[in-house]
Tab-separated table of C-alpha atoms in Angstrom:
chain	number	residue	atom	x	y	z
A	1	MET	CA	19.294	-1.878	-6.142
A	2	ILE	CA	18.635	-5.597	-5.969
A	3	LYS	CA	19.628	-6.806	-2.535
A	4	GLU	CA	22.902	-8.673	-2.282
A	5	ARG	CA	22.495	-12.295	-1.523
A	6	ARG	CA	25.210	-13.698	0.603
A	7	PHE	CA	25.509	-17.426	0.546
A	8	VAL	CA	26.833	-18.891	3.721
A	9	ARG	CA	27.804	-22.504	3.926
A	10	LYS	CA	27.323	-23.922	7.371
A	11	ALA	CA	30.317	-26.150	7.925
A	12	ALA	CA	28.755	-29.004	9.808
A	13	SER	CA	25.383	-29.350	8.098
A	14	ASN	CA	26.537	-28.484	4.565
A	15	VAL	CA	23.479	-26.239	4.222
A	16	ILE	CA	23.477	-22.970	2.302
A	17	THR	CA	21.469	-20.071	3.744
A	18	ALA	CA	20.832	-16.906	1.801
A	19	THR	CA	20.330	-13.764	3.820
A	20	TYR	CA	19.297	-10.276	2.843
A	21	GLU	CA	21.592	-7.516	3.963
A	22	LEU	CA	20.797	-3.997	5.019
A	23	LYS	CA	22.388	-1.917	2.294
A	24	ALA	CA	23.640	1.524	3.331
A	25	PRO	CA	22.303	4.627	1.599
A	26	PRO	CA	24.643	5.876	-1.168
A	27	TYR	CA	25.748	8.823	1.015
A	28	PRO	CA	26.719	9.346	4.675
A	29	LEU	CA	23.847	9.622	7.144
A	30	ASN	CA	24.424	13.350	7.633
A	31	ALA	CA	24.766	14.159	3.934
A	32	LEU	CA	21.158	15.206	3.414
A	33	GLU	CA	21.220	17.877	6.103
A	34	PRO	CA	19.666	20.329	6.678
A	35	HIS	CA	16.785	18.944	4.620
A	36	MET	CA	16.723	15.535	6.261
A	37	SER	CA	18.553	15.311	9.558
A	38	ARG	CA	21.209	12.782	10.484
A	39	GLU	CA	19.000	11.796	13.419
A	40	THR	CA	16.208	10.886	11.021
A	41	LEU	CA	18.547	8.765	8.908
A	42	GLU	CA	19.908	7.074	12.027
A	43	TYR	CA	16.459	6.003	13.109
A	44	HIS	CA	14.810	5.579	9.729
A	45	TRP	CA	17.617	3.581	8.168
A	46	GLY	CA	19.374	2.297	11.293
A	47	LYS	CA	16.244	1.104	13.112
A	48	HIS	CA	13.151	0.927	10.916
A	49	HIS	CA	14.794	-0.296	7.719
A	50	ARG	CA	17.151	-2.584	9.613
A	51	THR	CA	14.239	-4.175	11.483
A	52	TYR	CA	12.390	-4.942	8.249
A	53	VAL	CA	15.476	-6.705	6.885
A	54	GLU	CA	16.165	-8.650	10.089
A	55	ASN	CA	12.560	-9.766	10.425
A	56	LEU	CA	12.445	-10.726	6.761
A	57	ASN	CA	15.449	-12.971	7.209
A	58	LYS	CA	13.794	-14.653	10.173
A	59	GLN	CA	10.607	-15.222	8.209
A	60	VAL	CA	12.302	-16.554	5.105
A	61	VAL	CA	14.867	-18.956	6.535
A	62	GLY	CA	13.976	-22.589	5.992
A	63	THR	CA	11.028	-21.798	3.722
A	64	ASP	CA	10.384	-21.944	-0.012
A	65	LEU	CA	11.130	-18.238	-0.193
A	66	GLU	CA	14.752	-18.722	0.766
A	67	GLY	CA	17.134	-17.829	-2.056
A	68	LEU	CA	14.621	-15.787	-4.025
A	69	SER	CA	15.457	-12.236	-4.984
A	70	LEU	CA	13.730	-9.562	-2.976
A	71	GLU	CA	11.538	-8.578	-5.905
A	72	ASP	CA	10.495	-12.187	-6.411
A	73	ILE	CA	9.566	-12.544	-2.755
A	74	ILE	CA	7.407	-9.457	-3.052
A	75	ILE	CA	5.470	-10.819	-6.024
A	76	VAL	CA	5.119	-14.292	-4.542
A	77	THR	CA	3.964	-13.105	-1.121
A	78	TYR	CA	1.658	-10.487	-2.609
A	79	ASN	CA	-0.115	-13.562	-3.889
A	80	LYS	CA	-2.484	-11.573	-6.127
A	81	GLY	CA	-3.856	-9.694	-3.134
A	82	ASP	CA	-4.200	-12.606	-0.741
A	83	ILE	CA	-1.150	-11.393	1.109
A	84	LEU	CA	1.240	-13.799	2.833
A	85	PRO	CA	3.103	-12.906	6.064
A	86	ALA	CA	6.520	-12.093	4.605
A	87	PHE	CA	5.122	-9.464	2.224
A	88	ASN	CA	5.263	-6.544	4.636
A	89	ASN	CA	8.898	-6.989	5.555
A	90	ALA	CA	10.004	-7.823	2.021
A	91	ALA	CA	8.172	-4.906	0.445
A	92	GLN	CA	9.309	-2.456	3.112
A	93	ALA	CA	12.922	-3.618	2.756
A	94	TRP	CA	12.714	-3.009	-0.995
A	95	ASN	CA	10.808	0.283	-0.625
A	96	HIS	CA	13.398	1.755	1.684
A	97	ASP	CA	16.342	0.783	-0.525
A	98	PHE	CA	14.522	2.432	-3.393
A	99	PHE	CA	13.810	5.513	-1.276
A	100	TRP	CA	17.431	6.133	-0.167
A	101	GLU	CA	18.567	5.817	-3.767
A	102	SER	CA	15.886	8.245	-4.901
A	103	MET	CA	17.648	11.011	-2.985
A	104	LYS	CA	21.072	12.600	-3.056
A	105	PRO	CA	22.883	15.487	-1.366
A	106	GLY	CA	22.339	18.584	-3.472
A	107	GLY	CA	19.361	16.999	-5.175
A	108	GLY	CA	16.278	18.657	-6.578
A	109	GLY	CA	16.164	20.841	-9.631
A	110	LYS	CA	14.715	19.625	-12.875
A	111	PRO	CA	15.184	16.514	-14.976
A	112	SER	CA	16.222	16.747	-18.620
A	113	GLY	CA	16.210	14.782	-21.866
A	114	ASP	CA	13.844	11.917	-22.414
A	115	LEU	CA	12.582	11.963	-18.852
A	116	LEU	CA	11.565	15.616	-19.051
A	117	ASP	CA	9.954	15.010	-22.428
A	118	LEU	CA	7.871	12.167	-21.076
A	119	ILE	CA	6.912	14.197	-17.998
A	120	GLU	CA	5.767	17.054	-20.176
A	121	ARG	CA	3.915	14.683	-22.477
A	122	ASP	CA	2.086	12.819	-19.722
A	123	PHE	CA	1.471	15.621	-17.216
A	124	GLY	CA	1.333	18.709	-19.408
A	125	SER	CA	4.281	20.413	-17.766
A	126	PHE	CA	6.925	19.822	-15.141
A	127	GLU	CA	5.063	22.151	-12.764
A	128	ARG	CA	1.836	20.156	-13.163
A	129	PHE	CA	3.758	16.953	-12.481
A	130	ILE	CA	5.202	18.418	-9.265
A	131	GLU	CA	1.730	19.519	-8.181
A	132	GLU	CA	0.236	16.106	-8.806
A	133	PHE	CA	3.072	14.257	-7.108
A	134	LYS	CA	2.927	16.494	-4.049
A	135	SER	CA	-0.822	16.086	-3.884
A	136	ALA	CA	-0.608	12.310	-4.034
A	137	ALA	CA	1.996	12.307	-1.265
A	138	ALA	CA	-0.047	14.677	0.886
A	139	THR	CA	-3.312	12.807	0.481
A	140	GLN	CA	-2.064	9.282	1.102
A	141	PHE	CA	-4.021	8.865	4.304
A	142	GLY	CA	-2.229	7.043	7.074
A	143	SER	CA	1.051	5.339	6.255
A	144	GLY	CA	2.281	4.742	2.734
A	145	TRP	CA	4.208	5.971	-0.283
A	146	ALA	CA	3.763	8.097	-3.371
A	147	TRP	CA	5.362	6.991	-6.650
A	148	LEU	CA	6.283	8.050	-10.126
A	149	ALA	CA	6.171	4.916	-12.239
A	150	TYR	CA	6.505	3.811	-15.842
A	151	LYS	CA	3.483	1.857	-16.905
A	152	ALA	CA	4.027	-0.388	-19.882
A	153	ASN	CA	1.739	-3.298	-19.173
A	154	ARG	CA	-1.114	-4.254	-21.347
A	155	LEU	CA	-4.216	-6.276	-20.779
A	156	ASP	CA	-3.588	-9.915	-21.356
A	157	VAL	CA	-6.749	-10.584	-23.349
A	158	GLU	CA	-6.620	-13.007	-26.234
A	159	ASN	CA	-8.217	-11.941	-29.506
A	160	ALA	CA	-8.508	-8.359	-28.279
A	161	VAL	CA	-7.162	-5.699	-30.587
A	162	ASN	CA	-5.444	-2.874	-28.800
A	163	PRO	CA	-6.814	0.379	-30.251
A	164	TRP	CA	-3.929	2.468	-28.949
A	165	PRO	CA	-0.693	2.593	-30.867
A	166	SER	CA	2.048	0.871	-28.927
A	167	GLU	CA	3.885	3.997	-27.761
A	168	LYS	CA	0.808	5.436	-26.056
A	169	ASP	CA	0.519	2.324	-23.944
A	170	LYS	CA	3.658	3.325	-22.210
A	171	LYS	CA	3.247	6.234	-19.906
A	172	LEU	CA	4.392	7.854	-16.734
A	173	VAL	CA	1.902	7.652	-13.911
A	174	ILE	CA	1.706	8.926	-10.347
A	175	VAL	CA	0.279	6.488	-7.839
A	176	LYS	CA	0.062	6.262	-4.081
A	177	SER	CA	0.052	3.124	-1.994
A	178	PRO	CA	-0.776	2.309	1.645
A	179	ASN	CA	1.573	0.795	4.209
A	180	ALA	CA	4.009	-1.564	2.451
A	181	MET	CA	2.375	-1.721	-0.943
A	182	ASN	CA	4.383	-0.802	-4.009
A	183	PRO	CA	3.748	-0.653	-7.763
A	184	LEU	CA	5.787	-3.800	-8.490
A	185	VAL	CA	2.691	-5.760	-7.608
A	186	TRP	CA	0.760	-3.912	-10.311
A	187	ASP	CA	3.488	-4.706	-12.815
A	188	TYR	CA	4.620	-1.074	-13.074
A	189	PHE	CA	8.254	0.034	-13.178
A	190	PRO	CA	8.809	2.346	-10.200
A	191	LEU	CA	10.977	5.374	-10.944
A	192	LEU	CA	10.766	7.570	-7.844
A	193	THR	CA	9.252	7.323	-4.401
A	194	ILE	CA	8.682	9.359	-1.281
A	195	ASP	CA	8.057	7.672	2.072
A	196	VAL	CA	5.085	9.315	3.808
A	197	TRP	CA	4.957	7.132	6.887
A	198	GLU	CA	5.146	9.553	9.815
A	199	HIS	CA	8.500	8.128	10.894
A	200	ALA	CA	9.984	9.501	7.669
A	201	TYR	CA	9.397	13.135	8.608
A	202	TYR	CA	8.215	13.446	12.187
A	203	LEU	CA	11.552	14.284	13.820
A	204	ASP	CA	12.251	17.030	11.257
A	205	PHE	CA	8.798	18.339	10.388
A	206	GLN	CA	6.399	16.945	13.026
A	207	ASN	CA	2.884	17.046	11.565
A	208	GLN	CA	3.883	19.250	8.591
A	209	ARG	CA	3.897	16.624	5.892
A	210	PRO	CA	3.412	19.129	3.022
A	211	ASP	CA	6.604	20.968	4.056
A	212	TYR	CA	8.536	17.695	4.066
A	213	ILE	CA	7.205	16.856	0.603
A	214	SER	CA	8.218	20.275	-0.768
A	215	VAL	CA	11.721	19.981	0.644
A	216	PHE	CA	12.017	16.489	-0.807
A	217	MET	CA	11.075	17.698	-4.286
A	218	GLU	CA	13.172	20.870	-4.180
A	219	LYS	CA	16.311	19.671	-2.425
A	220	LEU	CA	16.568	15.904	-2.353
A	221	VAL	CA	15.294	14.137	-5.472
A	222	SER	CA	18.040	12.522	-7.549
A	223	TRP	CA	16.853	13.007	-11.115
A	224	GLU	CA	19.915	11.111	-12.383
A	225	THR	CA	18.729	8.011	-10.586
A	226	VAL	CA	15.189	8.465	-11.892
A	227	ASN	CA	16.611	8.787	-15.391
A	228	THR	CA	18.665	5.617	-15.080
A	229	ARG	CA	15.608	3.764	-13.841
A	230	LEU	CA	13.559	5.082	-16.772
A	231	GLU	CA	16.107	3.764	-19.260
A	232	LYS	CA	16.028	0.367	-17.579
A	233	ALA	CA	12.242	0.390	-17.582
A	234	LYS	CA	12.089	1.188	-21.286
A	235	ALA	CA	14.598	-1.542	-22.067
A	236	ARG	CA	12.644	-4.106	-20.069
A	237	ALA	CA	9.395	-3.085	-21.706
A	238	ALA	CA	10.998	-3.504	-25.150
A	239	GLU	CA	12.365	-6.920	-24.173
A	240	ARG	CA	8.950	-8.028	-23.024
A	241	GLU	CA	7.353	-6.905	-26.242
A	242	MET	CA	9.862	-8.915	-28.256
A	243	GLU	CA	9.190	-11.937	-26.063
A	244	GLU	CA	5.465	-11.623	-26.602
A	245	GLU	CA	5.915	-11.221	-30.366
A	246	ARG	CA	8.124	-14.285	-30.482
A	247	ARG	CA	5.694	-16.365	-28.485
A	248	ARG	CA	2.738	-15.237	-30.554
A	249	LYS	CA	4.550	-16.141	-33.776
A	250	GLU	CA	5.422	-19.564	-32.414
A	251	GLU	CA	1.821	-20.237	-31.510
A	252	GLU	CA	0.589	-19.183	-34.927
A	253	GLU	CA	3.170	-21.246	-36.773
A	254	GLY	CA	2.506	-24.239	-34.568
A	255	LYS	CA	-1.250	-24.352	-35.289
A	256	PRO	CA	-1.590	-26.393	-38.578
A	257	THR	CA	0.405	-29.423	-37.330
A	258	ASN	CA	-1.565	-29.530	-34.148
A	259	GLU	CA	-4.964	-29.781	-35.810
A	260	GLU	CA	-4.645	-33.482	-36.506
A	261	ASP	CA	-3.595	-34.149	-32.973
A	262	ASP	CA	-6.564	-32.167	-31.745
A	263	ASP	CA	-8.905	-34.509	-33.560
A	264	ASP	CA	-7.267	-37.434	-31.874
A	265	ASP	CA	-7.744	-35.809	-28.542
A	266	LEU	CA	-11.413	-35.388	-29.237
A	267	GLU	CA	-12.057	-39.058	-29.661
A	268	MET	CA	-14.388	-40.146	-26.987
A	269	TYR	CA	-14.852	-43.508	-25.502
A	270	VAL	CA	-18.482	-44.035	-24.804
A	271	ASP	CA	-19.705	-46.720	-22.463
A	272	ASN	CA	-22.356	-49.018	-23.922
A	273	ASP	CA	-24.710	-51.265	-22.127
A	274	ASN	CA	-23.113	-54.456	-23.302
A	275	ASP	CA	-20.843	-55.988	-20.869
A	276	ASP	CA	-17.583	-56.325	-22.741
A	277	SER	CA	-15.787	-57.933	-19.957
A	278	GLU	CA	-14.221	-61.196	-20.844
A	279	ALA	CA	-14.510	-62.437	-17.410
A	280	GLU	CA	-17.485	-64.690	-17.102
B	1	MET	CA	-64.634	19.601	-5.633
B	2	ALA	CA	-63.202	22.976	-6.583
B	3	LEU	CA	-63.382	24.118	-2.940
B	4	ARG	CA	-61.567	21.079	-1.729
B	5	SER	CA	-58.862	21.331	-4.270
B	6	SER	CA	-58.293	25.030	-3.594
B	7	ILE	CA	-57.995	24.400	0.134
B	8	THR	CA	-55.690	21.530	-0.560
B	9	ARG	CA	-53.638	23.673	-2.866
B	10	ARG	CA	-53.260	26.413	-0.291
B	11	THR	CA	-52.319	23.984	2.423
B	12	LEU	CA	-49.955	22.315	0.059
B	13	THR	CA	-48.298	25.600	-0.795
B	14	LEU	CA	-47.977	26.517	2.867
B	15	GLY	CA	-46.610	23.088	3.600
B	16	LEU	CA	-44.112	23.310	0.775
B	17	ASN	CA	-42.944	26.718	1.834
B	18	SER	CA	-42.344	25.701	5.406
B	19	THR	CA	-40.608	22.461	4.503
B	20	MET	CA	-38.488	24.223	1.933
B	21	LEU	CA	-37.373	26.867	4.399
B	22	LEU	CA	-36.302	24.461	7.121
B	23	PRO	CA	-33.306	22.664	5.593
B	24	LEU	CA	-31.898	25.864	4.146
B	25	SER	CA	-32.132	27.818	7.355
B	26	ARG	CA	-30.951	25.022	9.633
B	27	SER	CA	-27.228	25.631	9.815
B	28	LEU	CA	-24.750	22.821	9.657
B	29	GLN	CA	-23.214	21.956	12.994
B	30	THR	CA	-19.517	22.599	13.014
B	31	PHE	CA	-17.192	20.851	15.390
B	32	SER	CA	-14.476	22.325	17.529
B	33	LEU	CA	-11.506	21.061	19.436
B	34	PRO	CA	-12.525	19.778	22.903
B	35	ASP	CA	-10.377	20.997	25.777
B	36	LEU	CA	-8.136	18.534	27.513
B	37	PRO	CA	-9.164	17.995	31.153
B	38	TYR	CA	-5.468	18.187	32.163
B	39	ASP	CA	-2.300	20.079	31.230
B	40	TYR	CA	-0.182	18.948	28.313
B	41	GLY	CA	2.628	17.978	30.682
B	42	ALA	CA	0.427	16.190	33.195
B	43	LEU	CA	0.905	12.733	31.686
B	44	GLU	CA	4.684	12.763	31.903
B	45	PRO	CA	6.817	10.743	31.890
B	46	ALA	CA	4.506	8.259	30.179
B	47	ILE	CA	3.645	10.690	27.387
B	48	SER	CA	5.649	13.875	26.934
B	49	GLY	CA	4.058	17.316	27.020
B	50	GLU	CA	5.516	18.017	23.571
B	51	ILE	CA	3.649	15.073	22.098
B	52	MET	CA	0.400	15.915	23.903
B	53	GLN	CA	0.472	19.466	22.609
B	54	LEU	CA	1.226	18.523	18.996
B	55	HIS	CA	-1.235	15.670	19.104
B	56	HIS	CA	-4.049	17.840	20.433
B	57	GLN	CA	-3.392	21.246	18.834
B	58	LYS	CA	-2.169	20.065	15.452
B	59	HIS	CA	-3.296	16.556	14.611
B	60	HIS	CA	-6.731	16.540	16.265
B	61	GLN	CA	-7.385	20.124	15.188
B	62	THR	CA	-6.536	19.254	11.569
B	63	TYR	CA	-8.976	16.350	11.592
B	64	ILE	CA	-11.674	18.704	12.885
B	65	THR	CA	-10.904	21.406	10.336
B	66	ASN	CA	-10.993	18.944	7.464
B	67	TYR	CA	-14.084	17.213	8.861
B	68	ASN	CA	-15.971	20.509	8.965
B	69	LYS	CA	-14.856	21.278	5.430
B	70	ALA	CA	-15.951	17.893	4.145
B	71	LEU	CA	-19.312	18.179	5.908
B	72	GLU	CA	-19.916	21.559	4.314
B	73	GLN	CA	-19.119	20.172	0.890
B	74	LEU	CA	-21.370	17.193	1.605
B	75	HIS	CA	-24.215	19.467	2.665
B	76	GLU	CA	-23.904	21.387	-0.590
B	77	ALA	CA	-23.723	18.238	-2.680
B	78	ILE	CA	-26.801	16.774	-1.012
B	79	GLN	CA	-28.775	19.913	-1.652
B	80	LYS	CA	-27.732	19.953	-5.277
B	81	GLY	CA	-28.439	16.259	-5.624
B	82	ASP	CA	-24.873	15.749	-6.804
B	83	SER	CA	-24.521	12.054	-6.043
B	84	SER	CA	-21.023	11.660	-7.433
B	85	THR	CA	-19.715	14.267	-5.045
B	86	VAL	CA	-21.683	12.811	-2.151
B	87	VAL	CA	-20.019	9.462	-2.713
B	88	LYS	CA	-16.604	10.969	-3.396
B	89	LEU	CA	-16.649	12.752	-0.040
B	90	GLN	CA	-17.216	9.586	1.980
B	91	SER	CA	-13.537	8.770	2.412
B	92	ALA	CA	-12.680	12.294	3.572
B	93	ILE	CA	-15.517	12.097	6.083
B	94	LYS	CA	-14.388	8.701	7.283
B	95	PHE	CA	-10.762	9.817	7.684
B	96	ASN	CA	-11.365	13.143	9.306
B	97	GLY	CA	-14.616	12.408	11.129
B	98	GLY	CA	-13.115	9.175	12.375
B	99	GLY	CA	-10.045	11.091	13.503
B	100	HIS	CA	-12.246	13.466	15.467
B	101	VAL	CA	-14.327	10.693	17.022
B	102	ASN	CA	-11.327	8.601	17.991
B	103	HIS	CA	-9.216	11.375	19.453
B	104	SER	CA	-12.144	12.769	21.462
B	105	ILE	CA	-12.404	9.381	23.144
B	106	PHE	CA	-8.629	9.111	23.547
B	107	TRP	CA	-8.271	12.307	25.635
B	108	LYS	CA	-10.870	10.913	28.064
B	109	ASN	CA	-9.055	7.587	28.173
B	110	LEU	CA	-6.040	9.298	29.725
B	111	ALA	CA	-5.617	10.901	33.124
B	112	PRO	CA	-2.724	12.146	35.228
B	113	ILE	CA	-1.599	9.684	37.871
B	114	ARG	CA	-2.705	11.954	40.692
B	115	GLU	CA	-6.189	11.973	39.196
B	116	GLY	CA	-6.514	8.234	38.981
B	117	GLY	CA	-4.544	7.503	35.862
B	118	GLY	CA	-3.331	3.916	35.944
B	119	GLU	CA	-5.656	2.835	38.770
B	120	PRO	CA	-7.081	-0.583	37.881
B	121	PRO	CA	-10.764	-0.848	37.111
B	122	LYS	CA	-13.082	-2.042	39.842
B	123	ALA	CA	-16.754	-2.910	40.087
B	124	SER	CA	-18.507	-4.330	37.062
B	125	LEU	CA	-15.805	-3.582	34.486
B	126	GLY	CA	-13.063	-5.030	36.690
B	127	TRP	CA	-15.137	-8.130	37.174
B	128	ALA	CA	-15.903	-8.442	33.463
B	129	ILE	CA	-12.203	-8.138	32.613
B	130	ASP	CA	-11.303	-10.894	35.062
B	131	THR	CA	-14.051	-13.115	33.732
B	132	HIS	CA	-13.266	-12.575	30.085
B	133	PHE	CA	-9.467	-12.259	30.104
B	134	GLY	CA	-8.507	-13.920	33.354
B	135	SER	CA	-6.845	-10.826	34.712
B	136	LEU	CA	-6.075	-7.204	33.934
B	137	GLU	CA	-2.472	-8.210	33.131
B	138	SER	CA	-3.724	-10.629	30.540
B	139	LEU	CA	-5.873	-7.945	28.882
B	140	ILE	CA	-2.933	-5.562	28.863
B	141	GLN	CA	-0.693	-8.195	27.343
B	142	LYS	CA	-3.180	-8.878	24.577
B	143	MET	CA	-3.707	-5.171	23.884
B	144	ASN	CA	0.039	-4.621	23.668
B	145	ALA	CA	0.517	-7.558	21.338
B	146	GLU	CA	-2.262	-6.368	19.041
B	147	GLY	CA	-1.025	-2.797	19.194
B	148	ALA	CA	2.562	-3.704	18.438
B	149	GLY	CA	1.547	-6.004	15.622
B	150	LEU	CA	-0.621	-3.473	13.826
B	151	GLN	CA	1.001	-2.651	10.464
B	152	GLY	CA	1.011	0.994	9.522
B	153	SER	CA	-1.342	3.362	11.344
B	154	GLY	CA	-4.373	2.602	13.467
B	155	TRP	CA	-5.879	2.043	16.876
B	156	VAL	CA	-6.174	-0.795	19.358
B	157	TRP	CA	-9.395	-0.934	21.370
B	158	VAL	CA	-11.085	-2.468	24.362
B	159	GLY	CA	-14.730	-2.443	23.477
B	160	VAL	CA	-17.990	-3.945	24.620
B	161	ASN	CA	-20.497	-5.641	22.396
B	162	LYS	CA	-23.645	-4.068	23.751
B	163	GLU	CA	-25.895	-6.818	22.414
B	164	LEU	CA	-23.917	-9.708	23.819
B	165	LYS	CA	-22.575	-7.733	26.802
B	166	LYS	CA	-19.134	-9.097	26.067
B	167	LEU	CA	-15.750	-7.389	26.123
B	168	VAL	CA	-13.676	-7.412	22.957
B	169	ILE	CA	-10.192	-6.406	21.871
B	170	GLU	CA	-10.033	-5.083	18.312
B	171	THR	CA	-7.777	-3.076	16.062
B	172	THR	CA	-8.870	-0.644	13.396
B	173	PRO	CA	-6.713	0.738	10.569
B	174	ASN	CA	-6.086	4.448	10.009
B	175	GLN	CA	-8.899	6.450	11.635
B	176	ASP	CA	-11.658	3.889	11.309
B	177	PRO	CA	-13.824	4.060	14.424
B	178	LEU	CA	-14.434	0.852	16.378
B	179	VAL	CA	-17.999	0.625	15.103
B	180	THR	CA	-16.617	-0.270	11.660
B	181	LYS	CA	-15.588	-3.618	13.149
B	182	GLY	CA	-19.132	-4.371	14.343
B	183	PRO	CA	-22.273	-2.293	14.625
B	184	HIS	CA	-22.801	-3.258	18.273
B	185	LEU	CA	-19.300	-2.431	19.423
B	186	VAL	CA	-18.889	0.470	21.851
B	187	PRO	CA	-15.372	1.747	22.562
B	188	LEU	CA	-14.326	1.782	26.219
B	189	LEU	CA	-10.651	2.453	25.712
B	190	GLY	CA	-8.610	3.186	22.614
B	191	ILE	CA	-4.865	3.499	22.224
B	192	ASP	CA	-3.600	5.507	19.267
B	193	VAL	CA	-0.726	3.646	17.611
B	194	TRP	CA	-0.154	6.098	14.768
B	195	GLU	CA	3.510	7.077	14.905
B	196	HIS	CA	2.591	10.677	15.724
B	197	ALA	CA	1.255	9.418	19.077
B	198	TYR	CA	4.681	8.349	20.314
B	199	TYR	CA	7.493	9.006	17.848
B	200	LEU	CA	9.150	12.068	19.375
B	201	GLN	CA	9.547	10.217	22.652
B	202	TYR	CA	9.756	6.511	21.865
B	203	LYS	CA	10.952	6.648	18.234
B	204	ASN	CA	10.535	3.267	16.583
B	205	VAL	CA	10.011	1.396	19.865
B	206	ARG	CA	6.230	1.220	19.859
B	207	PRO	CA	6.200	-1.601	22.460
B	208	ASP	CA	7.766	0.755	25.046
B	209	TYR	CA	5.044	3.342	24.414
B	210	LEU	CA	2.415	0.638	24.886
B	211	LYS	CA	4.053	-0.603	28.059
B	212	ASN	CA	4.125	2.866	29.582
B	213	ILE	CA	0.755	4.245	28.559
B	214	TRP	CA	-1.050	1.982	31.038
B	215	LYS	CA	0.311	4.183	33.828
B	216	VAL	CA	-1.985	6.980	32.667
B	217	ILE	CA	-5.000	5.053	31.443
B	218	ASN	CA	-8.221	6.414	32.920
B	219	TRP	CA	-10.198	3.304	33.847
B	220	LYS	CA	-12.860	5.442	35.556
B	221	TYR	CA	-14.097	6.686	32.203
B	222	ALA	CA	-14.037	3.198	30.695
B	223	SER	CA	-16.059	1.910	33.659
B	224	GLU	CA	-18.646	4.648	33.242
B	225	VAL	CA	-19.173	3.776	29.601
B	226	TYR	CA	-19.291	0.075	30.387
B	227	GLU	CA	-21.884	0.529	33.106
B	228	LYS	CA	-24.027	2.653	30.858
B	229	GLU	CA	-24.077	-0.046	28.166
B	230	CYS	CA	-24.340	-3.021	30.440
B	231	ALA	CA	-26.431	-1.742	33.342
């Protein structure tokens, strides 16, 4: 899923440029018919997605962003909400990769195992989840995306005691986002997405977005991929927790030795009125 | 004292009754789809008949339907004093009401070529454009650049600031009306750059749509609005 970075050494100048490549969907462009036409894939992937990648490359070359992974560019250019120019192209390039991989020929049906358990735990039932996801996709006004994501972040507040047991902090959530936004910027782990920009469905469904959403859920979703992503998300969340534990322990253990140094730091040099200068 | 208060009480009761009846009996105005002043196919080849029909009969109609629904819910919530619901409905009203406002203007901004579509503006608006932008071509170039550069869905506008009597070019996201960019802004001409406005014909090439739409822009309407604001 992470974009390939191809390093090209320019012979004369000995400079390395990293470019992002347009990755093909994991199936032929006609493989999702009749639910999503070949024509749609040709334009959606071949023109829209391609343009995002090409424009991203143009924006990134020769800047600090060059060489970063796509996900890193997204976080950096999101800039905590004060969005920088390359964000749109970077996020859209990532979103579309994620979207193609969220589908497969002969998709749909129901998930199983851990994923189904979590869905039932966090939404009540699979049917309720479907309803909520469809509603989010249908009510994202204008252009945007609807997502299923794994939320494992916690408030970074020192001295706060988290009242929830650790497992409850991790949950599946449905979110929608406008234009190029995606849940990476909120520190969620995306698991599934549907593109609800009009270009995603207009050739096949015209204004009937709800029909497109239903077909997506019933015939296109690749639950295997969602499952794989969930496992990765859980692993990363566990890693992070271990990191935090380790860091917290180090801080605690480090404290006694530092106290003396702290006193030194607190020494203050106070000016007095006497002129101590030796120069007369 | 007693007399006065009894008269007052009667008047008060009468007054209350009449004021209480009025809001309940005044029915909420519902909106309906305005007719196009030309056939769906009359703007070809700039905009296809297929797009015009879908755009008018489906998209605009849906905004109106949902606007009416939201207004009804708002009316109810106001009467019940349900402030949470009143506030919650604001985005639906903005989306759908804005959609209705914007598209109603849009249909008047277009005209078949044989009815003046594409004819450059003259008189006061033509003069104002030349003064402010240098030339009509320059305005068109700026509009196209703004329209092509708009991320996601929205509109690109030529408007007039009715206080300052100055022309402006603005974009608005989604279905936000031009007035959300400035309370004194009056729309003269809006171009819908939502993908539904051009996708079936121009696909991803929004700049081609923008280039071609000028052939059917109805400057007569824009001039009328301009003259009314800046007479």
